[in-house]
């Protein structure tokens, strides 16, 4: 969340005063948002859900993922990407990320086995996966592509919006996302039949609210319907989105050009798959070593990608211990249909990813940063580079005390872990 104010309060108050808090047949805000966001993304359908996790599960159910299927999942993503696969009854197979800290196309290709049905590229920290390569592999190897765009609201790849490139896309609108209604999410899809299945997965009573459909029979599922309060807030947030992204892109550009000179010390921008189209919520640097990254974040308050506490497979406890569901009979790891799937995990199974993640440092941007704050950030990144990469002492380095950083964004990513 970057900006929330009187407009959101007014929009929500209006819904409360109207007493029209239910979306189907009563209110209009969810419908209006779905149409507007679908057109923003350039897709035919967008269906709101209660969370990004629900949206991912609905996407998985819609495309027919279930027991007997493996789904390729990157080593670096919020654990909901993998747990949504399990919730659908399938098995997540963890594959390496590359220097962009998004899923490696080469690792996807190498990981495809007889049970592999889908891949989930995750646009981590708003930065694009290599979608051309991924879509090419998917076409050749017959994989379904489910774009986890939960962290990619407002961003895109080579001019196309995240969530509109794969076969289906999922979004989160939780508190930490670029557009928020507190908690929320949704699914973007072009195919009409898949859209009906998505809505059925989000709301088992969907066929009652919207009319029965002879072609698409209902199936049982858990409810994750959005409320009109969410729709009203998202309609306001959508108006703000492009302005926020433009401000963060401008900050990222300034920081990158202001810190280019420290490249000779070893401060290199992480490679990006679509540098002009990312959300620019962070400026990422690939440092020479994990030790250098640790020294860097001690001087400049930033985050090591591999140390957020919850975004790397080594922290997905349920997956690592094989607890794929609360009830043993519903646990995909124990299902006969999943017997041929690959189900063994270890903390060092993606050592190459861990090596990259532990030396990738993320400096958060913020649309509220002033020009002089950005100047101070550039200055202090230089100080941190001299201390962390050139062995200068803190006494020699001149740190500006008035640098302001987005503490909330740090905390959301586990600053304590990062500093450790
Ligand atoms: C990459 C990714 N996938 C899925 C989710 C799940 O979204 P939610 O928290 O709305 O359930 C998140 C949320 O942080 C996420 O970052």
Short mmCIF file of C-alpha atoms and ligand atoms in Angstrom, two decimals:
data_model
loop_
_atom_site.label_atom_id
_atom_site.label_comp_id
_atom_site.label_asym_id
_atom_site.label_seq_id
_atom_site.Cartn_x
_atom_site.Cartn_y
_atom_site.Cartn_z
CA UNK A 1 0.00 0.00 0.00
CA UNK A 2 1.42 3.35 -0.97
CA UNK A 3 -1.47 5.79 -0.81
CA UNK A 4 -4.84 5.54 0.83
CA UNK A 5 -6.93 8.54 1.74
CA UNK A 6 -10.19 10.44 1.68
CA UNK A 7 -11.21 9.12 -1.75
CA UNK A 8 -11.17 5.54 -0.46
CA UNK A 9 -13.05 6.58 2.70
CA UNK A 10 -15.70 8.37 0.61
CA UNK A 11 -16.09 5.43 -1.77
CA UNK A 12 -16.48 2.93 1.07
CA UNK A 13 -18.80 5.25 3.03
CA UNK A 14 -20.99 5.54 -0.05
CA UNK A 15 -21.35 1.76 -0.25
CA UNK A 16 -22.14 1.52 3.48
CA UNK A 17 -24.73 4.31 3.24
CA UNK A 18 -26.32 2.58 0.27
CA UNK A 19 -26.44 -0.66 2.32
CA UNK A 20 -25.51 -2.46 -0.92
CA UNK A 21 -22.60 -4.52 0.37
CA UNK A 22 -23.24 -7.71 -1.61
CA UNK A 23 -21.91 -7.85 -5.13
CA UNK A 24 -24.43 -9.95 -7.03
CA UNK A 25 -27.71 -8.25 -7.89
CA UNK A 26 -27.23 -5.62 -5.16
CA UNK A 27 -24.09 -3.51 -5.65
CA UNK A 28 -22.15 -2.42 -8.71
CA UNK A 29 -18.60 -1.73 -7.51
CA UNK A 30 -17.14 -5.23 -8.03
CA UNK A 31 -18.62 -5.48 -11.52
CA UNK A 32 -17.29 -2.03 -12.38
CA UNK A 33 -13.81 -2.86 -11.10
CA UNK A 34 -13.70 -6.21 -12.91
CA UNK A 35 -14.57 -4.56 -16.22
CA UNK A 36 -12.11 -1.71 -15.73
CA UNK A 37 -9.22 -3.93 -14.61
CA UNK A 38 -9.83 -6.46 -17.40
CA UNK A 39 -9.56 -3.62 -19.90
CA UNK A 40 -6.45 -2.24 -18.09
CA UNK A 41 -4.80 -5.66 -18.40
CA UNK A 42 -6.03 -6.24 -21.94
CA UNK A 43 -7.89 -9.46 -21.09
CA UNK A 44 -11.49 -10.50 -21.64
CA UNK A 45 -12.34 -11.46 -18.05
CA UNK A 46 -11.28 -10.51 -14.56
CA UNK A 47 -12.88 -12.18 -11.53
CA UNK A 48 -12.40 -10.78 -8.03
CA UNK A 49 -11.66 -13.11 -5.11
CA UNK A 50 -11.03 -12.75 -1.39
CA UNK A 51 -7.23 -13.11 -1.69
CA UNK A 52 -4.34 -13.82 -4.02
CA UNK A 53 -4.11 -17.35 -2.59
CA UNK A 54 -7.76 -17.95 -3.48
CA UNK A 55 -7.17 -16.46 -6.92
CA UNK A 56 -4.22 -18.81 -7.55
CA UNK A 57 -6.27 -21.81 -6.44
CA UNK A 58 -9.22 -20.75 -8.62
CA UNK A 59 -6.85 -20.40 -11.59
CA UNK A 60 -5.39 -23.84 -10.89
CA UNK A 61 -8.86 -25.44 -10.60
CA UNK A 62 -10.09 -23.66 -13.74
CA UNK A 63 -7.32 -25.03 -15.94
CA UNK A 64 -7.85 -28.53 -14.56
CA UNK A 65 -4.79 -28.97 -12.31
CA UNK A 66 -5.34 -31.79 -9.81
CA UNK A 67 -4.01 -35.08 -8.42
CA UNK A 68 -1.48 -36.69 -10.77
CA UNK A 69 -0.09 -33.34 -11.91
CA UNK A 70 3.21 -31.66 -11.15
CA UNK A 71 3.39 -27.88 -11.30
CA UNK A 72 6.79 -26.19 -11.68
CA UNK A 73 7.20 -23.51 -9.04
CA UNK A 74 10.15 -21.13 -8.59
CA UNK A 75 12.51 -21.52 -5.62
CA UNK A 76 11.89 -17.87 -4.73
CA UNK A 77 8.26 -16.84 -4.23
CA UNK A 78 5.81 -16.34 -1.39
CA UNK A 79 4.79 -19.80 -0.15
CA UNK A 80 1.16 -19.35 -1.35
CA UNK A 81 2.34 -20.13 -4.89
CA UNK A 82 3.31 -23.64 -3.79
CA UNK A 83 0.49 -24.16 -1.27
CA UNK A 84 -2.12 -23.27 -3.93
CA UNK A 85 -0.76 -26.14 -6.04
CA UNK A 86 -1.23 -28.46 -3.05
CA UNK A 87 -4.71 -27.09 -2.36
CA UNK A 88 -5.62 -28.18 -5.90
CA UNK A 89 -4.37 -31.70 -5.09
CA UNK A 90 -1.24 -31.45 -7.24
CA UNK A 91 2.47 -31.47 -6.41
CA UNK A 92 4.76 -28.43 -6.61
CA UNK A 93 8.17 -29.20 -8.15
CA UNK A 94 10.64 -26.53 -7.13
CA UNK A 95 12.95 -25.16 -9.82
CA UNK A 96 15.84 -22.69 -9.76
CA UNK A 97 15.66 -18.96 -10.33
CA UNK A 98 18.33 -17.16 -12.36
CA UNK A 99 20.19 -13.88 -11.71
CA UNK A 100 16.94 -11.95 -12.33
CA UNK A 101 15.67 -13.85 -9.25
CA UNK A 102 12.70 -15.05 -11.31
CA UNK A 103 12.20 -18.61 -12.57
CA UNK A 104 14.95 -19.77 -14.92
CA UNK A 105 13.70 -20.89 -18.38
CA UNK A 106 16.62 -23.34 -18.59
CA UNK A 107 15.63 -24.83 -15.23
CA UNK A 108 12.00 -25.13 -16.40
CA UNK A 109 13.06 -27.02 -19.50
CA UNK A 110 15.31 -29.32 -17.46
CA UNK A 111 12.65 -30.00 -14.83
CA UNK A 112 9.83 -31.12 -17.14
CA UNK A 113 8.89 -34.74 -16.46
CA UNK A 114 6.09 -37.09 -17.53
CA UNK A 115 3.66 -35.69 -14.89
CA UNK A 116 4.43 -32.00 -15.43
CA UNK A 117 1.29 -30.16 -16.47
CA UNK A 118 1.93 -26.50 -15.71
CA UNK A 119 4.45 -23.87 -14.72
CA UNK A 120 3.95 -20.82 -12.52
CA UNK A 121 6.17 -17.89 -13.48
CA UNK A 122 6.08 -15.45 -10.55
CA UNK A 123 6.87 -11.80 -11.30
CA UNK A 124 8.77 -11.44 -8.03
CA UNK A 125 9.06 -7.98 -6.50
CA UNK A 126 7.27 -6.64 -9.59
CA UNK A 127 10.07 -7.72 -11.95
CA UNK A 128 9.20 -9.70 -15.07
CA UNK A 129 9.94 -13.35 -15.72
CA UNK A 130 11.41 -14.16 -19.12
CA UNK A 131 7.96 -14.64 -20.64
CA UNK A 132 9.03 -15.08 -24.29
CA UNK A 133 11.26 -18.01 -23.35
CA UNK A 134 8.65 -19.44 -20.95
CA UNK A 135 5.80 -19.24 -23.48
CA UNK A 136 8.03 -20.84 -26.09
CA UNK A 137 8.85 -23.77 -23.78
CA UNK A 138 5.17 -24.07 -22.82
CA UNK A 139 4.15 -24.29 -26.46
CA UNK A 140 6.79 -26.85 -27.36
CA UNK A 141 6.35 -28.98 -24.23
CA UNK A 142 2.58 -28.58 -23.84
CA UNK A 143 2.54 -26.81 -20.46
CA UNK A 144 -0.13 -24.55 -19.02
CA UNK A 145 1.26 -21.18 -17.86
CA UNK A 146 -0.29 -19.72 -14.72
CA UNK A 147 1.19 -16.25 -14.17
CA UNK A 148 1.48 -15.44 -10.48
CA UNK A 149 1.20 -11.67 -10.78
CA UNK A 150 0.40 -11.10 -7.11
CA UNK A 151 3.48 -8.88 -6.73
CA UNK A 152 3.19 -7.44 -10.22
CA UNK A 153 0.16 -5.15 -10.10
CA UNK A 154 0.79 -2.30 -12.55
CA UNK A 155 3.80 -3.92 -14.22
CA UNK A 156 4.36 -5.77 -17.44
CA UNK A 157 6.64 -7.46 -19.92
CA UNK A 158 7.63 -5.82 -23.19
CA UNK A 159 4.50 -3.68 -23.20
CA UNK A 160 2.01 -6.38 -22.17
CA UNK A 161 0.59 -6.38 -18.64
CA UNK A 162 1.49 -9.14 -16.21
CA UNK A 163 -1.31 -11.67 -15.95
CA UNK A 164 -2.31 -11.28 -19.60
CA UNK A 165 0.55 -13.23 -21.19
CA UNK A 166 0.15 -16.79 -19.87
CA UNK A 167 -3.00 -18.90 -20.13
CA UNK A 168 -4.33 -17.46 -16.89
CA UNK A 169 -3.08 -14.95 -14.28
CA UNK A 170 -3.61 -14.41 -10.56
CA UNK A 171 -3.34 -11.18 -8.56
CA UNK A 172 -3.26 -10.19 -4.90
CA UNK A 173 -4.60 -6.93 -3.52
CA UNK A 174 -3.42 -7.47 0.04
CA UNK A 175 -2.04 -4.67 2.19
CA UNK A 176 1.51 -4.90 0.78
CA UNK A 177 0.58 -4.77 -2.88
CA UNK A 178 0.69 -1.84 -5.30
CA UNK A 179 -3.11 -1.68 -5.30
CA UNK A 180 -4.94 -2.79 -2.17
CA UNK A 181 -8.29 -3.21 -0.49
CA UNK A 182 -6.75 -4.67 2.68
CA UNK A 183 -7.10 -8.25 1.48
CA UNK A 184 -8.23 -9.35 -1.95
CA UNK A 185 -7.22 -10.85 -5.26
CA UNK A 186 -8.50 -11.95 -8.62
CA UNK A 187 -8.00 -13.92 -11.80
CA UNK A 188 -7.37 -12.63 -15.32
CA UNK A 189 -8.26 -14.86 -18.26
CA UNK A 190 -9.30 -14.61 -21.91
CA UNK A 191 -11.00 -17.95 -22.40
CA UNK A 192 -14.79 -17.79 -21.76
CA UNK A 193 -15.06 -21.34 -20.46
CA UNK A 194 -12.11 -20.93 -18.09
CA UNK A 195 -13.66 -17.69 -16.84
CA UNK A 196 -16.83 -19.57 -15.88
CA UNK A 197 -14.78 -22.20 -14.07
CA UNK A 198 -12.84 -19.47 -12.24
CA UNK A 199 -16.08 -17.90 -11.03
CA UNK A 200 -17.36 -21.33 -9.98
CA UNK A 201 -14.15 -21.92 -8.01
CA UNK A 202 -14.41 -18.52 -6.32
CA UNK A 203 -18.07 -18.94 -5.40
CA UNK A 204 -19.78 -22.36 -5.42
CA UNK A 205 -23.14 -20.57 -5.63
CA UNK A 206 -22.03 -18.58 -8.65
CA UNK A 207 -24.49 -20.38 -10.94
CA UNK A 208 -27.36 -19.20 -8.76
CA UNK A 209 -26.33 -15.54 -8.67
CA UNK A 210 -25.54 -15.41 -12.38
CA UNK A 211 -27.91 -17.96 -13.83
CA UNK A 212 -27.40 -21.65 -14.53
CA UNK A 213 -25.27 -22.69 -17.47
CA UNK A 214 -25.95 -25.91 -19.34
CA UNK A 215 -22.45 -26.14 -20.73
CA UNK A 216 -20.50 -25.60 -17.51
CA UNK A 217 -21.77 -27.76 -14.68
CA UNK A 218 -21.07 -26.58 -11.11
CA UNK A 219 -18.53 -28.27 -8.86
CA UNK A 220 -18.04 -28.00 -5.12
CA UNK A 221 -15.47 -25.58 -3.77
CA UNK A 222 -14.81 -23.17 -0.97
CA UNK A 223 -16.20 -19.64 -1.08
CA UNK A 224 -13.91 -16.66 -1.66
CA UNK A 225 -16.35 -14.00 -2.87
CA UNK A 226 -15.35 -10.32 -2.86
CA UNK A 227 -17.49 -7.69 -1.17
CA UNK A 228 -18.63 -4.35 -2.52
CA UNK A 229 -16.39 -2.59 0.02
CA UNK A 230 -13.41 -4.20 -1.70
CA UNK A 231 -14.70 -3.27 -5.15
CA UNK A 232 -15.27 0.35 -4.09
CA UNK A 233 -11.77 0.72 -2.68
CA UNK A 234 -10.13 -0.94 -5.67
CA UNK A 235 -11.94 1.40 -8.06
CA UNK A 236 -10.24 4.34 -6.31
CA UNK A 237 -6.89 2.55 -6.11
CA UNK A 238 -6.96 1.73 -9.82
CA UNK A 239 -7.16 5.46 -10.58
CA UNK A 240 -3.95 5.98 -8.59
CA UNK A 241 -2.00 3.00 -9.94
CA UNK A 242 -0.30 4.40 -13.05
CA UNK A 243 0.84 7.52 -11.18
CA UNK A 244 2.44 5.42 -8.42
CA UNK A 245 4.22 3.14 -10.89
CA UNK A 246 5.45 6.12 -12.94
CA UNK A 247 6.89 7.76 -9.80
CA UNK A 248 8.68 4.54 -8.76
CA UNK A 249 10.04 4.00 -12.27
CA UNK A 250 11.42 7.53 -12.27
CA UNK A 251 13.05 6.95 -8.86
CA UNK A 252 14.53 3.63 -10.00
CA UNK A 253 15.96 5.29 -13.11
CA UNK A 254 17.55 8.05 -11.04
CA UNK A 255 18.98 5.60 -8.50
CA UNK A 256 20.39 3.35 -11.22
CA UNK A 257 22.03 6.22 -13.06
CA UNK A 258 23.24 7.81 -9.80
CA UNK A 259 24.82 4.56 -8.62
CA UNK A 260 26.26 3.42 -11.97
CA UNK A 261 29.64 4.81 -10.92
CA UNK A 262 29.85 2.25 -8.08
CA UNK A 263 29.83 -0.57 -10.63
CA UNK A 264 33.62 -0.62 -10.53
CA UNK A 265 33.39 -1.45 -6.81
CA UNK A 266 31.14 -4.43 -7.61
CA UNK A 267 27.68 -2.87 -7.27
CA UNK A 268 25.93 -4.24 -10.38
CA UNK A 269 22.21 -3.89 -11.14
CA UNK A 270 20.54 -7.31 -11.24
CA UNK A 271 19.65 -8.29 -14.82
CA UNK A 272 16.01 -7.64 -15.72
CA UNK A 273 13.85 -9.35 -18.32
CA UNK A 274 11.92 -6.19 -19.21
CA UNK A 275 13.66 -3.32 -17.46
CA UNK A 276 11.31 -0.56 -18.64
CA UNK A 277 8.11 -2.36 -17.75
CA UNK A 278 8.62 -3.62 -14.20
CA UNK A 279 6.75 -2.16 -11.25
CA UNK A 280 10.01 -0.57 -10.01
CA UNK A 281 9.07 -1.16 -6.38
CA UNK A 282 12.75 -2.01 -5.78
CA UNK A 283 16.13 -1.38 -7.29
CA UNK A 284 17.95 -4.72 -7.25
CA UNK A 285 21.70 -5.18 -7.19
CA UNK A 286 23.69 -8.39 -7.67
CA UNK A 287 26.63 -8.13 -5.27
CA UNK A 288 29.81 -10.20 -5.62
CA UNK A 289 29.16 -12.36 -2.53
CA UNK A 290 26.76 -13.09 0.31
CA UNK A 291 29.23 -11.52 2.76
CA UNK A 292 29.33 -8.32 0.73
CA UNK A 293 25.52 -8.27 0.73
CA UNK A 294 25.44 -8.67 4.52
CA UNK A 295 27.91 -5.81 4.95
CA UNK A 296 25.91 -3.65 2.50
CA UNK A 297 22.56 -4.01 4.30
CA UNK A 298 24.22 -3.22 7.64
CA UNK A 299 25.18 0.20 6.31
CA UNK A 300 22.24 0.93 4.01
CA UNK A 301 18.86 -0.33 5.29
CA UNK A 302 17.87 -2.63 2.47
CA UNK A 303 16.94 -6.28 2.09
CA UNK A 304 18.78 -9.40 0.94
CA UNK A 305 16.35 -11.29 -1.34
CA UNK A 306 17.22 -14.64 0.23
CA UNK A 307 16.73 -13.41 3.79
CA UNK A 308 13.14 -12.16 3.90
CA UNK A 309 12.04 -15.09 6.06
CA UNK A 310 9.22 -16.36 3.86
CA UNK A 311 9.95 -15.98 0.15
CA UNK A 312 12.34 -18.88 -0.46
CA UNK A 313 11.54 -22.59 -0.59
CA UNK A 314 13.73 -23.26 2.47
CA UNK A 315 11.05 -21.45 4.51
CA UNK A 316 7.98 -23.30 3.14
CA UNK A 317 7.62 -25.57 6.17
CA UNK A 318 4.45 -27.38 4.98
CA UNK A 319 6.06 -28.31 1.69
CA UNK A 320 9.32 -29.45 3.24
CA UNK A 321 7.57 -31.67 5.80
CA UNK A 322 5.04 -33.03 3.30
CA UNK A 323 1.98 -31.56 5.06
CA UNK A 324 0.00 -30.91 1.90
CA UNK A 325 -3.35 -30.68 3.73
CA UNK A 326 -4.71 -30.73 7.27
CA UNK A 327 -6.43 -34.11 6.80
CA UNK A 328 -4.19 -37.03 5.76
CA UNK A 329 -6.78 -38.32 3.27
CA UNK A 330 -6.72 -34.97 1.49
CA UNK A 331 -2.92 -34.69 1.51
CA UNK A 332 -1.66 -34.69 -2.09
CA UNK A 333 1.67 -36.11 -0.93
CA UNK A 334 -0.15 -39.26 0.22
CA UNK A 335 -2.59 -39.62 -2.69
CA UNK A 336 -2.26 -42.68 -4.92
CA UNK A 337 -2.76 -40.51 -8.01
CA UNK A 338 0.37 -38.59 -7.09
CA UNK A 339 2.54 -41.69 -6.65
CA UNK A 340 4.41 -41.08 -9.94
CA UNK A 341 5.05 -37.38 -9.11
CA UNK A 342 8.38 -36.15 -7.73
CA UNK A 343 7.85 -35.34 -4.08
CA UNK A 344 11.19 -35.16 -2.32
CA UNK A 345 12.56 -31.83 -1.17
CA UNK A 346 15.64 -30.77 0.71
CA UNK A 347 16.92 -27.41 1.87
CA UNK A 348 19.87 -27.56 -0.50
CA UNK A 349 18.01 -28.81 -3.56
CA UNK A 350 18.26 -25.38 -5.27
CA UNK A 351 21.70 -24.34 -4.04
CA UNK A 352 22.32 -22.23 -7.16
CA UNK A 353 19.21 -20.15 -6.35
CA UNK A 354 20.26 -19.69 -2.72
CA UNK A 355 23.69 -18.50 -3.83
CA UNK A 356 22.10 -15.85 -6.10
CA UNK A 357 19.41 -14.81 -3.60
CA UNK A 358 21.93 -14.37 -0.78
CA UNK A 359 23.91 -11.82 -2.75
CA UNK A 360 20.96 -9.95 -4.32
CA UNK A 361 20.13 -6.76 -2.45
CA UNK A 362 16.87 -4.86 -2.86
CA UNK A 363 16.57 -1.12 -2.28
CA UNK A 364 12.90 -0.15 -2.03
CA UNK A 365 11.49 2.84 -3.89
CA UNK A 366 8.50 4.87 -2.76
CA UNK A 367 6.31 7.24 -4.77
CA UNK A 368 6.39 9.62 -1.78
CA UNK A 369 10.17 10.09 -1.94
CA UNK A 370 11.21 13.67 -2.69
CA UNK A 371 14.03 14.55 -5.08
CA UNK A 372 16.33 15.37 -2.15
CA UNK A 373 15.51 12.08 -0.42
CA UNK A 374 16.43 10.24 -3.61
CA UNK A 375 19.69 12.22 -3.75
CA UNK A 376 20.44 11.09 -0.18
CA UNK A 377 19.59 7.47 -1.01
CA UNK A 378 22.04 7.55 -3.93
CA UNK A 379 24.67 9.09 -1.68
CA UNK A 380 24.19 6.44 1.01
CA UNK A 381 24.21 3.57 -1.48
CA UNK A 382 27.63 4.93 -2.46
CA UNK A 383 28.71 4.93 1.20
CA UNK A 384 27.46 1.36 1.67
CA UNK A 385 29.27 0.30 -1.50
CA UNK A 386 32.56 1.79 -0.30
CA UNK A 387 32.21 0.11 3.11
CA UNK A 388 30.85 -3.25 1.89
CA UNK A 389 32.78 -3.61 -1.34
CA UNK A 390 35.93 -1.52 -1.01
CA UNK A 391 36.71 -2.17 2.66
CA UNK A 392 36.45 1.47 3.74
CA UNK A 393 35.70 2.05 7.43
CA UNK A 394 32.48 3.65 8.57
CA UNK A 395 34.52 6.52 10.05
CA UNK A 396 35.92 7.31 6.63
CA UNK A 397 32.51 7.02 4.98
CA UNK A 398 30.11 9.89 5.35
CA UNK A 399 26.56 8.60 5.89
CA UNK A 400 23.71 11.09 5.66
CA UNK A 401 21.52 10.71 8.68
CA UNK A 402 18.37 12.10 7.06
CA UNK A 403 17.82 9.34 4.52
CA UNK A 404 14.26 8.12 4.88
CA UNK A 405 13.38 4.60 3.90
CA UNK A 406 10.06 2.83 3.65
CA UNK A 407 10.19 1.03 6.95
CA UNK A 408 6.80 -0.58 6.44
CA UNK A 409 7.91 -2.20 3.21
CA UNK A 410 11.06 -3.44 4.95
CA UNK A 411 9.10 -4.90 7.84
CA UNK A 412 6.74 -6.59 5.42
CA UNK A 413 9.75 -8.32 3.96
CA UNK A 414 11.30 -9.29 7.28
CA UNK A 415 13.90 -6.63 7.91
CA UNK A 416 15.16 -8.36 11.04
CA UNK A 417 16.09 -11.42 9.03
CA UNK A 418 17.66 -9.28 6.37
CA UNK A 419 19.83 -7.43 8.85
CA UNK A 420 20.92 -10.64 10.53
C1 LIG B 1 3.96 -14.07 -5.21
C2 LIG B 1 2.73 -14.17 -4.36
N1 LIG B 1 1.82 -15.15 -4.61
C3 LIG B 1 0.71 -15.28 -3.88
C4 LIG B 1 0.42 -14.42 -2.84
C5 LIG B 1 -0.81 -14.65 -2.02
O1 LIG B 1 -1.63 -13.50 -1.97
P1 LIG B 1 -2.56 -13.26 -0.68
O2 LIG B 1 -1.67 -12.86 0.45
O3 LIG B 1 -3.46 -12.14 -1.13
O4 LIG B 1 -3.30 -14.49 -0.42
C6 LIG B 1 1.32 -13.40 -2.53
C7 LIG B 1 1.07 -12.49 -1.40
O5 LIG B 1 1.91 -11.88 -0.81
C8 LIG B 1 2.51 -13.28 -3.30
O6 LIG B 1 3.41 -12.33 -3.04
#
